[in-house]
Structures are given as C-alpha cells and as structure tokens.
Amino acid sequence: MTGHPTDHPNDHAPTHPTDHAPTRPTDHAPTHPAAPTPTHPTGTDLHLDLPPHGSRRTALAQALREAVRGGRLAAGTRLPPYRSLAADLGVARGTVADAYAELVAEGWFTARQGSGTRVAEGMPVRPARPAPGPSAAPRAHRFDLTQGKPDPASFPRGAWSASARRALAGAPAEAFGPGDPRGRPELRRALAEYLARARGVRTDAEHIVVCAGFANGLRLLAGLRPRDWAVEAYGLPFHHGILAAAGVRPHAVPIDEDGARTDALPARARTALLTPAHQFPTGGPLLPGRRTAAVEWARATGGVILEDDYDGEFRYDRKPVGALQGLAPDQVVYAGSLSKSLSPALRLGWLVLPDALAAQVVAAKGLRESWTSAVDQLTFADFLDSGAYDRHVRRMRQRYRARRDHLATAVARRAPGVRVTGIAAGLHAVLELPPGTEAVTLAAARKAGLLLDGLSEYRHPSAAEDSREGLVVGYAGLGDRGFGEAVEVLAATLSTLHRGL
C-alpha cells in the first residue's frame, strides 16, 4: 500500500483514531456523556455524498474521483486536511488518509511536503453542460462609444481602499447586522451635507433613502405613485421599460433645446419624470421659467416631480445648474447615483424625499436592506467626508472636458455639416443628422468597428411625431488612446457620408 500523502501540519499525527494517545481528563470533566466531537475548525469545506452502506474508503475515493471528473475539484485545488474532512463526513481520519493515498497512487492527486494534497493536472473532466451548437459569432466592435459609462480605468482605487479601511476600522458592530432599509446613517448624513453644498438640495438625513442606483429608486416609486406619469419625449429605454412593467400610463412631454416643455405637462398625470440639469439625451438644461412652471404644475395637481440628476456634477461651459428640488422640497423627489460619477459597479444611489413619501418608500423596501452593501455605504460616507469624492469629480471633469473638446473639434474639421449638441455638460454628445440618414450612418459606423446608438432609439413610443435623427456618442468610457482612435474613425465615417452637407 502506498504511504499516506503529506497533509497539513495538524494532520501529522498517527493515522488511525486507535493510535491516538489517551487524553488526560481535566479537573472539571463533565459527569454526563460526552457530546459529539465538533467539526475541526481548520481546513476548507468540501461537499461529498457518500452512500449509507458499504466500504467508507471505497465510497470516499469514488466520490472524490467523481468530483474531479465533474469539474467541481479543479486542477491544483488543495484538499481539506484528513482531520477536518473526516469530522465533516463522520468517518475515521484513517479512512480519509487511505482514500487520499489511493488517489495519489492512481495519479488523481499529488502530495508534497508543506503543500498538502492537491488535485493533479491533466485529469479527465466532463463538461458541466453540453457544448452549444454552432452559431453566428457577434460582430466585434473595436471601440465602444455608447453613452452612460464613466472611464473604468479612472476609478480611484487607492482613495477608495483608504476610505474602506477607515470605514471598517471605525464602524460599529451593528453595521454588520441586518441592514436598515433607509441606509446607513453615516452615509445619509454625509449625503445631506454634500448635496446641500454641491447641488443646492434642501434636506436632512431623515429624508434620504439609500437605494441600489436610480433604476431601483424608480421601481420603488413606480409601485407607489398613481399610474399616470409624464415622461420626456426622449429618455432611457431601460427606464421606460421599468415604468411599463409597473403598469404606468406614460404621457410624453415635448422637448426642445431648452429641455422639457413643462407648460405641456398633462393635468391628469400625478408624477413627472424630468432631467432638469441636462435633458437626457439631447442635453438642454431646463430654463428657470420652465422650472417654475414644473413646480406650479406639481402644486396645482398635487403631483410629484422625480428629478433624475444623472450627471449633474459634470458641467463644462456654464455655471452650475442647481437641483430643481431646491425650489420645492415638498413637490420634488431628487434622485442621484454613483453610476456616472464613480462607477456603476458600486450600485449606490439615493432618493431625497418629501415628508409624504419618505415613510412609504421605506415601507416598500421592506424590513431590511436587500440590495446595497453596508460596507460600500460606509466607505462612500468616508469618501465624501474626506473630500476624496470632490477631488475625483473635479479631476474627471477636466478629463472628460478634454475628450469632449477632442470630439467636437474632430467632427467640425472632418464633417462641418454635422452639428454637435448637448455638450455643455454630461458624458455624451448628440451629433445631429439630416432626416433619413441615421440608419445608414449607424450602419457605416458599426461596419467601421464603432459601437454607438442612434438618437431615435431614445424616443418614447408615444412621441412618434418627433422625428429628429442623430448619433448619441459617449466620450467617457474608453481609455485616452482608444478614444482618440475611435474619434478619428468616427470623423472619417461622417466625412465620407456627409461630405456635401
């Protein structure tokens, strides 16, 4: 019989339970029968199903072979120590040692001093699922110019890690229990201070509810508000889908270069979804007179405005546009997130709510926070308090402005008839195209390796009378080198198609 493979230091004891030295009783030995031996605290978990009858060693060896064949134990995986696996399976330690030794001898496992027992390389593995049949490979795109994506390479890893360390070190023990549906108090306090200072929001921590991004907040409100909603004639199809799934009856509001035509808000609507700082995707800021008209509509109808401040921090050629919520805290729900300013991977957003809605939204979330990590909330609270968020936003504002200028200059030089609009703020531009040319321009751009959207894709289905055409070009998501190449390809494509404009 091959000798037992080398295992972890605490398994260098005699192989079989009968070989153990007798245990010396303590002075306080219990008089009742001993409890079952607990699972050994070291090692790793390994799920194996053993039949109730027959040789334990044979059954264990076969189960281990099947785990390797089935791909559950990949090559190089370290096996649990004899002692811990024996305790988990309710078998003798020597049974595990013998099974390991058998599989080492057969070549399934390897054993090395100080490294334990591991799955050997080159073992036969069955695919977990049948291989799919042949299918057409998707066309590869060299450059992704779709909107709504910040530069992932610019995520401030060092500053975020420092905030995480401080937040974890200072967090109370209860922060690691069930989450409060309102969100961590540290983050709600920090958000109240930041939003008041940077966006002109009038609130306190008690009126802020943390959510998993804007879409999560929209779902919550769609389930609470009456079914008639006013929506801008152009917006994000994903948001339109959320409202449709909630049974909302949408009423499209016309837009122009000055944002939504708030004088056209329908009286029968009870909620209006607006993007006042930077109309999405066309880019116009809502003028002061139209802001006033929106608030007057809400007061007259008893309605609520949902303000999507999706990229309010990124403005370039104009003074900051404050939040609409600052004009009417009792009529406006202010919604923000980190998806554009920091990273969509964090899934962090917030709602600033009027008194009448705050309790309803918390109740709709349930007794516990289901989506947003308390650790991320604590980290972002420190990120705000330390000034790291302000520094990141200001740094990215400069970088994105340079990219915007690069895009606008290249298009003006190569295709002067194509107007670049909506660029005073945000992370994308709209390239206006003559009627009837959007589809052919998109096809040419995609053939050249560009992934981007047409403006018509953002038109609400109920706004069919608005027939403007264009390209929606994101300039934030690519790295600097890739972005420069993408702009040259786009400009050359436009030049070829629209030379005569």
Coordinates of C-alpha atoms in Angstrom, one line a residue:
M1 CA 0.0 0.0 0.0
T2 CA 1.3 3.5 -0.9
G3 CA 2.1 5.6 2.1
H4 CA -0.3 8.4 3.1
P5 CA 0.2 11.7 1.3
T6 CA 1.6 14.6 3.1
D7 CA -1.1 16.7 4.7
H8 CA -1.4 19.8 6.8
P9 CA 0.7 20.1 10.0
N10 CA -2.1 19.3 12.3
D11 CA -2.6 16.0 10.5
H12 CA 0.9 14.7 11.1
A13 CA -0.5 12.6 13.9
P14 CA -0.9 8.8 13.8
T15 CA -3.2 7.7 11.0
H16 CA -5.9 5.9 12.8
P17 CA -8.0 7.0 15.8
T18 CA -7.0 3.9 17.8
D19 CA -3.3 5.1 17.6
H20 CA -4.1 8.3 19.5
A21 CA -2.5 8.7 23.0
P22 CA -5.1 8.7 25.7
T23 CA -6.5 12.1 26.6
R24 CA -5.8 13.4 30.1
P25 CA -9.0 14.3 31.8
T26 CA -9.4 17.8 33.2
D27 CA -10.3 18.7 36.8
H28 CA -13.7 19.7 35.6
A29 CA -14.7 16.7 33.5
P30 CA -18.5 16.5 32.9
T31 CA -20.4 13.7 34.6
H32 CA -22.8 13.4 31.6
P33 CA -21.9 11.6 28.4
A34 CA -19.5 13.5 26.1
A35 CA -21.0 15.5 23.3
P36 CA -20.3 14.5 19.7
T37 CA -16.9 15.7 18.5
P38 CA -17.3 19.1 16.8
T39 CA -16.2 19.7 13.2
H40 CA -12.5 20.5 13.1
P41 CA -12.1 24.3 12.8
T42 CA -9.3 24.3 10.2
G43 CA -9.4 23.4 6.6
T44 CA -11.9 24.1 3.8
D45 CA -15.4 22.8 3.1
L46 CA -15.9 20.0 0.5
H47 CA -19.4 18.6 -0.2
L48 CA -19.4 14.9 -0.9
D49 CA -22.3 12.5 -1.0
L50 CA -21.4 9.0 0.4
P51 CA -23.9 6.1 0.3
P52 CA -25.1 4.9 3.7
H53 CA -23.7 1.3 3.3
G54 CA -20.6 -0.3 2.1
S55 CA -16.9 0.4 2.5
R56 CA -16.3 4.0 3.6
R57 CA -12.9 4.2 2.0
T58 CA -14.1 2.9 -1.4
A59 CA -17.1 5.2 -1.3
L60 CA -15.0 8.2 -0.4
A61 CA -12.4 7.5 -3.1
Q62 CA -15.1 7.2 -5.7
A63 CA -16.8 10.4 -4.6
L64 CA -13.5 12.2 -4.9
R65 CA -12.9 10.9 -8.4
E66 CA -16.4 12.0 -9.5
A67 CA -15.8 15.5 -8.0
V68 CA -12.6 15.8 -10.2
R69 CA -14.3 14.3 -13.3
G70 CA -17.3 16.6 -12.9
G71 CA -15.1 19.7 -12.6
R72 CA -16.0 20.5 -9.0
L73 CA -12.4 20.0 -8.0
A74 CA -10.2 21.8 -10.5
A75 CA -6.6 21.0 -11.1
G76 CA -4.4 22.4 -8.3
T77 CA -7.2 22.6 -5.8
R78 CA -6.0 21.9 -2.3
L79 CA -7.9 19.1 -0.5
P80 CA -9.1 19.5 3.1
P81 CA -6.9 18.1 5.9
Y82 CA -7.7 14.5 6.9
R83 CA -8.9 15.5 10.3
S84 CA -11.4 18.2 9.1
L85 CA -12.8 16.2 6.2
A86 CA -13.2 13.1 8.5
A87 CA -15.1 15.2 11.0
D88 CA -17.3 16.7 8.3
L89 CA -18.2 13.3 6.9
G90 CA -18.4 11.4 10.1
V91 CA -15.7 8.9 9.2
A92 CA -12.4 7.9 10.7
R93 CA -9.4 10.0 10.0
G94 CA -7.5 7.0 8.7
T95 CA -10.3 6.4 6.1
V96 CA -9.7 9.8 4.6
A97 CA -5.9 9.3 4.7
D98 CA -6.3 5.9 2.9
A99 CA -8.6 7.3 0.3
Y100 CA -6.2 10.2 -0.4
A101 CA -3.3 7.8 -0.7
E102 CA -5.2 5.6 -3.1
L103 CA -5.9 8.6 -5.4
V104 CA -2.3 9.7 -5.2
A105 CA -1.2 6.3 -6.3
E106 CA -3.6 6.4 -9.2
G107 CA -2.4 9.9 -10.3
W108 CA -5.6 11.8 -9.4
F109 CA -3.9 13.7 -6.5
T110 CA -0.4 14.9 -5.8
A111 CA 1.1 15.2 -2.3
R112 CA 4.1 17.3 -1.4
Q113 CA 5.6 18.2 2.0
G114 CA 4.3 21.6 3.1
S115 CA 1.8 21.9 0.3
G116 CA -0.8 19.3 1.3
T117 CA -2.7 17.1 -1.1
R118 CA -3.9 18.7 -4.3
V119 CA -5.8 17.7 -7.5
A120 CA -3.3 16.7 -10.2
E121 CA -3.0 18.4 -13.6
G122 CA -4.4 16.7 -16.7
M123 CA -7.2 14.7 -15.1
P124 CA -10.2 13.8 -17.4
V125 CA -13.1 16.3 -16.8
R126 CA -16.6 16.1 -18.2
P127 CA -18.1 19.4 -19.4
A128 CA -20.7 20.7 -16.9
R129 CA -23.1 21.3 -19.8
P130 CA -23.2 20.1 -23.4
A131 CA -21.3 22.4 -25.7
P132 CA -23.7 24.7 -27.6
G133 CA -24.2 24.1 -31.3
P134 CA -22.6 26.4 -33.9
S135 CA -23.9 29.9 -34.0
A136 CA -23.0 33.1 -35.8
A137 CA -20.3 35.0 -33.8
P138 CA -21.4 38.5 -32.9
R139 CA -19.6 41.2 -34.9
A140 CA -16.7 42.6 -32.9
H141 CA -16.5 46.3 -32.2
R142 CA -13.2 47.9 -31.8
F143 CA -14.5 50.9 -30.0
D144 CA -17.4 51.3 -27.6
L145 CA -18.9 54.8 -27.8
T146 CA -22.2 54.0 -26.1
Q147 CA -23.3 56.6 -23.6
G148 CA -23.6 56.4 -19.8
K149 CA -20.3 54.8 -19.0
P150 CA -17.5 56.5 -16.9
D151 CA -13.9 55.6 -17.6
P152 CA -13.4 52.4 -15.6
A153 CA -9.6 52.8 -15.6
S154 CA -10.0 56.0 -13.7
F155 CA -11.7 54.5 -10.7
P156 CA -9.8 55.9 -7.7
R157 CA -8.7 52.6 -6.3
G158 CA -6.2 53.9 -3.8
A159 CA -8.5 56.6 -2.3
W160 CA -11.5 54.1 -2.2
S161 CA -9.3 51.5 -0.5
A162 CA -8.2 54.0 2.1
S163 CA -11.8 55.0 2.8
A164 CA -12.8 51.4 3.1
R165 CA -10.0 50.8 5.7
R166 CA -11.0 53.8 7.7
A167 CA -14.7 52.9 7.5
L168 CA -14.2 49.3 8.5
A169 CA -12.0 50.3 11.4
G170 CA -14.4 52.8 12.8
A171 CA -17.7 51.0 12.0
P172 CA -19.9 50.0 15.0
A173 CA -20.6 46.3 15.4
E174 CA -24.3 46.7 14.4
A175 CA -23.2 47.8 11.0
F176 CA -22.6 44.2 10.2
G177 CA -26.0 43.0 11.2
P178 CA -29.3 43.3 9.1
G179 CA -29.3 46.5 7.1
D180 CA -31.6 49.4 7.8
P181 CA -33.8 49.9 4.7
R182 CA -33.2 53.7 4.9
G183 CA -29.5 53.2 4.5
R184 CA -26.6 53.7 6.9
P185 CA -26.9 56.8 9.0
E186 CA -23.3 57.8 8.3
L187 CA -24.0 57.9 4.6
R188 CA -27.3 59.7 4.8
R189 CA -25.7 62.4 7.0
A190 CA -22.7 62.8 4.6
L191 CA -25.1 62.9 1.6
A192 CA -27.2 65.6 3.1
E193 CA -24.2 67.8 3.6
Y194 CA -22.7 67.1 0.2
L195 CA -26.0 67.6 -1.8
A196 CA -26.7 70.8 0.0
R197 CA -23.3 72.2 -0.7
A198 CA -22.7 70.9 -4.3
R199 CA -26.2 70.6 -5.8
G200 CA -28.4 73.0 -3.8
V201 CA -30.6 70.3 -2.4
R202 CA -32.6 71.2 0.8
T203 CA -32.8 68.1 3.0
D204 CA -31.6 66.3 6.1
A205 CA -30.6 62.7 6.7
E206 CA -34.1 61.7 7.7
H207 CA -35.5 62.5 4.3
I208 CA -32.8 60.5 2.4
V209 CA -33.2 56.8 1.5
V210 CA -30.3 54.9 0.0
C211 CA -31.1 52.6 -2.9
A212 CA -29.2 50.4 -5.4
G213 CA -29.0 53.0 -8.2
F214 CA -31.5 55.1 -9.9
A215 CA -33.3 52.2 -11.5
N216 CA -34.0 50.7 -8.1
G217 CA -35.4 54.0 -6.9
L218 CA -37.6 54.3 -10.0
R219 CA -39.0 50.8 -9.4
L220 CA -39.9 51.8 -5.8
L221 CA -41.7 54.9 -6.8
A222 CA -43.4 53.4 -9.8
G223 CA -45.0 50.9 -7.4
L224 CA -46.2 53.7 -5.1
R225 CA -47.4 56.5 -7.3
P226 CA -50.6 56.7 -9.3
R227 CA -50.4 55.2 -12.8
D228 CA -50.4 58.4 -14.9
W229 CA -46.8 59.7 -15.4
A230 CA -45.5 62.4 -17.6
V231 CA -42.2 61.5 -19.2
E232 CA -39.9 63.4 -21.5
A233 CA -40.3 62.6 -25.2
Y234 CA -36.7 61.3 -25.2
G235 CA -35.2 59.3 -22.4
L236 CA -33.6 56.0 -21.5
P237 CA -35.5 53.0 -22.9
F238 CA -34.5 51.0 -19.8
H239 CA -36.4 53.4 -17.6
H240 CA -39.4 53.3 -20.0
G241 CA -39.4 49.5 -19.6
I242 CA -39.4 49.8 -15.8
L243 CA -42.4 52.1 -15.9
A244 CA -44.2 49.8 -18.3
A245 CA -43.6 46.8 -16.2
A246 CA -45.2 48.6 -13.2
G247 CA -48.3 49.4 -15.3
V248 CA -47.6 53.1 -15.7
R249 CA -49.6 55.0 -18.3
P250 CA -46.9 57.3 -19.9
H251 CA -47.7 60.8 -21.4
A252 CA -44.8 62.1 -23.5
V253 CA -43.9 65.8 -22.9
P254 CA -42.3 67.6 -25.9
I255 CA -38.7 68.7 -25.6
D256 CA -36.5 71.3 -27.4
E257 CA -33.1 72.9 -26.9
D258 CA -34.3 74.3 -23.5
G259 CA -35.3 70.9 -22.1
A260 CA -38.8 69.7 -21.4
R261 CA -41.8 71.8 -22.4
T262 CA -43.1 71.9 -18.8
D263 CA -46.0 74.1 -20.0
A264 CA -47.3 70.9 -21.7
L265 CA -47.3 68.7 -18.5
P266 CA -50.7 67.0 -18.6
A267 CA -53.1 67.7 -15.8
R268 CA -54.1 64.1 -15.4
A269 CA -50.5 63.0 -14.6
R270 CA -49.5 62.7 -11.0
T271 CA -45.8 62.1 -11.4
A272 CA -43.4 63.7 -13.9
L273 CA -40.0 62.2 -14.6
L274 CA -37.6 65.0 -15.6
T275 CA -33.9 65.5 -16.2
P276 CA -33.7 69.3 -15.4
A277 CA -29.9 69.7 -15.2
H278 CA -29.1 68.1 -18.6
Q279 CA -32.0 66.7 -20.6
F280 CA -31.3 63.1 -21.5
P281 CA -30.1 62.5 -24.1
T282 CA -30.5 65.8 -26.1
G283 CA -28.6 67.8 -23.5
G284 CA -30.6 71.0 -22.9
P285 CA -30.8 72.4 -19.3
L286 CA -34.3 73.3 -18.1
L287 CA -34.7 77.1 -18.2
P288 CA -35.7 78.9 -15.0
G289 CA -39.1 79.7 -16.3
R290 CA -39.8 76.1 -17.2
R291 CA -38.6 75.0 -13.7
T292 CA -41.1 77.4 -12.2
A293 CA -43.8 76.0 -14.4
A294 CA -43.0 72.5 -13.4
V295 CA -43.3 73.3 -9.7
E296 CA -46.5 75.2 -10.3
W297 CA -47.9 72.1 -12.1
A298 CA -47.0 69.9 -9.1
R299 CA -48.6 72.3 -6.6
A300 CA -51.8 72.7 -8.7
T301 CA -52.3 69.0 -9.4
G302 CA -50.9 67.5 -6.1
G303 CA -48.3 65.9 -8.3
V304 CA -44.7 64.9 -7.6
I305 CA -41.7 65.6 -9.8
L306 CA -39.0 62.9 -9.9
E307 CA -35.7 64.7 -10.7
D308 CA -33.1 62.5 -12.3
D309 CA -29.8 64.3 -11.6
Y310 CA -27.9 61.7 -13.6
D311 CA -24.8 63.7 -14.4
G312 CA -25.2 67.0 -12.6
E313 CA -21.6 67.1 -11.4
F314 CA -20.2 67.2 -14.9
R315 CA -20.6 70.7 -16.4
Y316 CA -18.1 72.4 -18.6
D317 CA -19.1 75.7 -20.3
R318 CA -21.7 77.0 -18.0
K319 CA -22.3 77.9 -14.3
P320 CA -23.5 75.0 -12.2
V321 CA -27.2 74.3 -12.5
G322 CA -28.7 73.6 -9.1
A323 CA -31.2 70.9 -8.3
L324 CA -34.9 71.6 -9.0
Q325 CA -35.6 70.1 -5.6
G326 CA -34.1 73.2 -4.0
L327 CA -37.1 75.2 -5.3
A328 CA -39.8 72.9 -3.9
P329 CA -38.7 70.2 -1.5
D330 CA -42.3 69.2 -0.8
Q331 CA -43.0 68.6 -4.5
V332 CA -39.8 67.1 -5.8
V333 CA -38.1 63.7 -5.3
Y334 CA -34.4 64.2 -6.0
A335 CA -32.6 61.1 -7.3
G336 CA -28.9 60.6 -7.8
S337 CA -26.4 57.8 -8.0
L338 CA -22.7 56.9 -8.5
S339 CA -23.2 55.3 -11.9
K340 CA -21.8 58.2 -13.9
S341 CA -19.6 60.0 -11.3
L342 CA -17.7 57.0 -9.9
S343 CA -18.8 53.5 -11.1
P344 CA -22.0 51.6 -11.9
A345 CA -20.4 48.6 -10.2
L346 CA -21.0 50.1 -6.8
R347 CA -24.8 50.0 -7.1
L348 CA -25.3 53.0 -4.9
G349 CA -27.9 55.7 -5.3
W350 CA -30.2 57.8 -3.2
L351 CA -33.7 59.4 -3.1
V352 CA -34.3 62.7 -1.3
L353 CA -38.0 62.5 -0.4
P354 CA -40.8 64.8 0.7
D355 CA -42.4 64.0 4.1
A356 CA -45.4 62.4 2.5
L357 CA -43.3 59.8 0.5
A358 CA -40.4 59.1 2.8
A359 CA -42.2 56.6 5.1
Q360 CA -43.9 54.9 2.1
V361 CA -40.6 54.3 0.3
V362 CA -39.0 52.8 3.4
A363 CA -42.0 50.6 3.9
A364 CA -41.8 49.5 0.2
K365 CA -38.2 48.5 0.7
G366 CA -39.2 46.1 3.5
L367 CA -37.7 45.4 6.9
R368 CA -34.1 45.1 5.8
E369 CA -31.8 46.4 3.1
S370 CA -31.8 43.8 0.3
W371 CA -29.5 45.3 -2.3
T372 CA -26.9 47.8 -1.2
S373 CA -23.8 46.7 0.8
A374 CA -23.4 48.3 4.2
V375 CA -19.6 48.2 3.6
D376 CA -19.9 50.2 0.4
Q377 CA -22.2 52.7 2.1
L378 CA -19.8 53.2 5.0
T379 CA -16.9 53.5 2.5
F380 CA -18.7 56.1 0.4
A381 CA -19.6 58.1 3.6
D382 CA -15.9 58.4 4.4
F383 CA -15.1 59.1 0.7
L384 CA -17.4 62.1 0.9
D385 CA -16.3 63.3 4.3
S386 CA -12.6 63.1 3.4
G387 CA -13.1 65.2 0.3
A388 CA -12.0 62.4 -2.0
Y389 CA -15.2 62.4 -3.9
D390 CA -14.9 66.2 -4.7
R391 CA -11.3 65.7 -5.8
H392 CA -12.3 62.8 -8.1
V393 CA -15.2 64.6 -9.7
R394 CA -13.1 67.7 -10.3
R395 CA -10.3 65.6 -11.9
M396 CA -12.7 63.7 -14.1
R397 CA -14.5 66.9 -15.1
Q398 CA -11.2 68.2 -16.6
R399 CA -10.5 64.8 -18.3
Y400 CA -14.0 64.5 -19.8
R401 CA -14.0 68.1 -20.9
A402 CA -10.8 67.5 -22.9
R403 CA -12.3 64.4 -24.5
R404 CA -15.5 66.4 -25.4
D405 CA -13.4 69.1 -27.0
H406 CA -11.4 66.5 -29.0
L407 CA -14.7 65.0 -30.3
A408 CA -16.2 68.4 -31.2
T409 CA -13.1 69.6 -32.9
A410 CA -12.6 66.4 -35.0
V411 CA -16.2 66.4 -36.2
A412 CA -16.1 70.1 -37.0
R413 CA -12.9 69.6 -39.1
R414 CA -13.9 66.5 -41.0
A415 CA -17.7 66.8 -41.2
P416 CA -18.6 70.5 -40.7
G417 CA -22.2 70.0 -41.6
V418 CA -22.8 67.7 -38.6
R419 CA -23.8 69.8 -35.6
V420 CA -22.5 68.6 -32.2
T421 CA -25.0 69.5 -29.5
G422 CA -25.8 68.8 -25.8
I423 CA -22.2 69.2 -24.8
A424 CA -22.3 71.9 -22.1
A425 CA -22.4 69.1 -19.6
G426 CA -22.5 65.3 -19.2
L427 CA -20.6 62.3 -20.6
H428 CA -22.0 62.2 -24.2
A429 CA -22.8 64.4 -27.2
V430 CA -25.5 64.3 -29.8
L431 CA -24.5 64.6 -33.4
E432 CA -27.5 65.9 -35.3
L433 CA -28.1 64.3 -38.7
P434 CA -30.3 65.2 -41.7
P435 CA -33.7 63.4 -41.9
G436 CA -33.4 59.9 -43.3
T437 CA -29.7 59.4 -42.7
E438 CA -29.5 58.0 -39.2
A439 CA -29.8 54.3 -40.2
V440 CA -27.2 54.4 -42.9
T441 CA -24.8 56.4 -40.7
L442 CA -25.2 53.9 -37.9
A443 CA -24.6 51.0 -40.3
A444 CA -21.4 52.6 -41.6
A445 CA -20.1 53.4 -38.2
R446 CA -20.7 49.8 -37.0
K447 CA -19.0 48.4 -40.1
A448 CA -16.0 50.6 -39.2
G449 CA -15.9 49.0 -35.7
L450 CA -17.8 51.6 -33.7
L451 CA -20.5 50.7 -31.2
L452 CA -22.9 53.6 -30.6
D453 CA -26.6 54.4 -30.6
G454 CA -28.9 56.4 -32.8
L455 CA -30.9 59.2 -31.3
S456 CA -34.2 57.7 -32.4
E457 CA -33.6 54.7 -30.1
Y458 CA -34.2 57.0 -27.1
R459 CA -37.5 58.4 -28.4
H460 CA -40.5 57.4 -26.3
P461 CA -43.0 55.3 -28.3
S462 CA -45.8 57.8 -27.6
A463 CA -43.7 60.7 -29.1
A464 CA -43.8 59.4 -32.7
E465 CA -44.4 62.9 -34.1
D466 CA -40.9 63.9 -33.0
S467 CA -38.7 62.6 -35.9
R468 CA -35.3 64.1 -35.2
E469 CA -32.3 61.9 -36.1
G470 CA -28.7 61.7 -34.9
L471 CA -26.0 59.8 -33.1
V472 CA -25.5 59.6 -29.3
V473 CA -21.8 59.4 -28.7
G474 CA -20.3 58.6 -25.3
Y475 CA -16.9 60.0 -24.8
A476 CA -16.1 58.9 -21.2
G477 CA -15.9 55.1 -21.2
L478 CA -12.8 54.5 -23.4
G479 CA -9.2 55.0 -22.3
D480 CA -7.4 58.0 -23.7
R481 CA -5.6 56.2 -26.5
G482 CA -8.6 54.2 -27.6
F483 CA -10.8 57.3 -27.5
G484 CA -8.5 59.2 -29.8
E485 CA -8.5 56.3 -32.4
A486 CA -12.3 56.0 -32.1
V487 CA -12.9 59.7 -32.8
E488 CA -10.7 59.5 -35.9
V489 CA -12.7 56.5 -37.2
L490 CA -16.0 58.3 -36.4
A491 CA -14.9 61.6 -38.0
A492 CA -13.7 59.8 -41.2
T493 CA -17.0 57.9 -41.4
L494 CA -19.0 61.1 -41.1
S495 CA -16.8 62.8 -43.6
T496 CA -17.4 60.1 -46.2
L497 CA -21.2 60.1 -45.7
H498 CA -21.9 63.7 -45.1
R499 CA -19.2 65.5 -47.2
G500 CA -21.7 67.6 -49.1
L501 CA -23.6 68.9 -46.0

